[in-house]
Amino acid sequence: RPPDELVAGRGTYEAGLAVGLTSTEAAYLVLEPTAREALTPGLDQTRTVGLVTLPGAFIGVLLGGGTPLEAGSAQVLVLIGLLAGQALTCAVLLRLVASGRVVRRDLATMFPR
């Protein structure tokens, strides 16, 4: 959770401020590793698609009369869409938290922006 990461990385945040970074840049420095960790579950799920269960889009196209190639293409399109949505959401939230537009109330005094 990004706000918890800011509390844990307060020393890094203050060090960034001490060397001349803006508040947003210092917060981004602390939050950047969290963003990578946030995308890990989606990437792991994508890696194992088709090994344990047959994905819904794949089966739907096959039952609808499509070829296996069309079914595979549909499934890849769905997976890319899901990953793109996760990455975009993560990037936007990271920027909002780093800029101070999304802050928990208990942290507002600790990290003024």
C-alpha positions as a printed NumPy array, in Angstrom:
array([[  0.   ,   0.   ,   0.   ],
       [  1.575,   3.275,  -1.097],
       [  0.793,   5.369,   2.018],
       [  2.334,   2.703,   4.253],
       [  5.383,   2.716,   2.001],
       [  5.677,   6.474,   2.489],
       [  5.672,   6.007,   6.265],
       [  8.287,   3.233,   6.067],
       [ 10.422,   5.256,   3.648],
       [ 10.175,   8.565,   5.479],
       [ 13.956,   8.703,   5.813],
       [ 14.392,   8.328,   2.062],
       [ 11.693,  10.932,   1.492],
       [ 13.418,  13.434,   3.791],
       [ 16.817,  12.637,   2.27 ],
       [ 15.381,  13.424,  -1.149],
       [ 14.111,  16.748,   0.135],
       [ 17.519,  17.457,   1.696],
       [ 19.324,  17.042,  -1.627],
       [ 16.945,  19.409,  -3.393],
       [ 14.204,  17.208,  -4.791],
       [ 10.69 ,  18.553,  -4.764],
       [  8.146,  16.92 ,  -2.489],
       [  6.599,  15.097,  -5.453],
       [  9.96 ,  13.813,  -6.7  ],
       [ 10.956,  12.626,  -3.235],
       [  7.635,  10.815,  -2.763],
       [  7.967,   9.244,  -6.225],
       [ 11.442,   8.008,  -5.278],
       [  9.943,   6.155,  -2.298],
       [  6.853,   4.851,  -4.134],
       [  8.457,   3.61 ,  -7.351],
       [  9.416,   0.128,  -6.032],
       [  5.863,  -0.335,  -4.768],
       [  4.493,   0.163,  -8.261],
       [  6.59 ,  -2.711,  -9.58 ],
       [  5.341,  -4.961,  -6.799],
       [  1.734,  -3.984,  -7.534],
       [  1.961,  -5.385, -11.06 ],
       [  3.454,  -8.735, -10.023],
       [  0.158, -10.612,  -9.388],
       [ -1.226,  -9.669, -12.799],
       [  1.969, -10.743, -14.538],
       [  2.044, -14.051, -12.642],
       [ -1.572, -14.743, -13.543],
       [ -0.87 , -14.02 , -17.201],
       [  2.129, -16.353, -17.198],
       [  0.061, -19.312, -16.009],
       [ -2.988, -18.82 , -18.26 ],
       [ -3.864, -22.07 , -19.98 ],
       [ -1.711, -24.267, -17.759],
       [ -4.272, -24.919, -15.04 ],
       [ -7.585, -23.806, -16.527],
       [ -8.769, -22.912, -19.974],
       [ -9.486, -19.167, -20.122],
       [-13.044, -17.955, -20.657],
       [-12.443, -15.994, -23.855],
       [-10.667, -18.968, -25.437],
       [-13.499, -21.389, -24.662],
       [-16.128, -18.825, -25.678],
       [-14.654, -18.423, -29.149],
       [-14.269, -22.191, -29.583],
       [-17.869, -22.849, -28.536],
       [-18.985, -20.043, -30.852],
       [-17.487, -21.886, -33.817],
       [-14.126, -20.134, -34.06 ],
       [-10.851, -21.804, -34.888],
       [ -8.185, -22.416, -32.227],
       [ -6.086, -19.634, -33.789],
       [ -8.966, -17.166, -33.468],
       [ -9.583, -18.326, -29.895],
       [ -5.927, -17.854, -29.013],
       [ -5.915, -14.396, -30.585],
       [ -8.998, -13.391, -28.605],
       [ -7.424, -14.608, -25.369],
       [ -4.178, -12.735, -26.027],
       [ -6.184,  -9.569, -26.722],
       [ -8.045,  -9.96 , -23.415],
       [ -4.816, -10.553, -21.471],
       [ -3.087,  -7.555, -23.037],
       [ -6.115,  -5.404, -22.223],
       [ -6.079,  -6.528, -18.593],
       [ -2.353,  -5.9  , -18.22 ],
       [ -2.606,  -2.498, -19.896],
       [ -5.464,  -1.519, -17.579],
       [ -3.502,  -2.602, -14.504],
       [ -0.374,  -0.759, -15.628],
       [ -2.282,   2.425, -16.448],
       [ -4.142,   2.37 , -13.131],
       [ -0.912,   1.782, -11.226],
       [  0.883,   4.628, -13.024],
       [ -1.949,   7.108, -12.488],
       [ -2.331,   6.24 ,  -8.804],
       [  1.429,   6.464,  -8.288],
       [  1.468,   9.973,  -9.757],
       [ -1.584,  11.041,  -7.725],
       [ -0.106,   9.799,  -4.456],
       [  3.335,  11.249,  -5.22 ],
       [  1.858,  14.649,  -6.07 ],
       [ -0.23 ,  14.666,  -2.895],
       [ -3.62 ,  14.649,  -4.583],
       [ -4.503,  11.321,  -2.936],
       [ -3.378,  11.259,   0.693],
       [ -4.726,   9.465,   3.729],
       [ -5.952,  11.937,   6.325],
       [ -3.552,  10.69 ,   8.995],
       [ -0.595,  11.317,   6.655],
       [ -1.589,  14.785,   5.472],
       [  0.379,  16.534,   8.215],
       [  3.366,  14.207,   7.915],
       [  3.844,  14.765,   4.178],
       [  2.703,  18.305,   3.358],
       [  2.586,  19.136,  -0.336]])
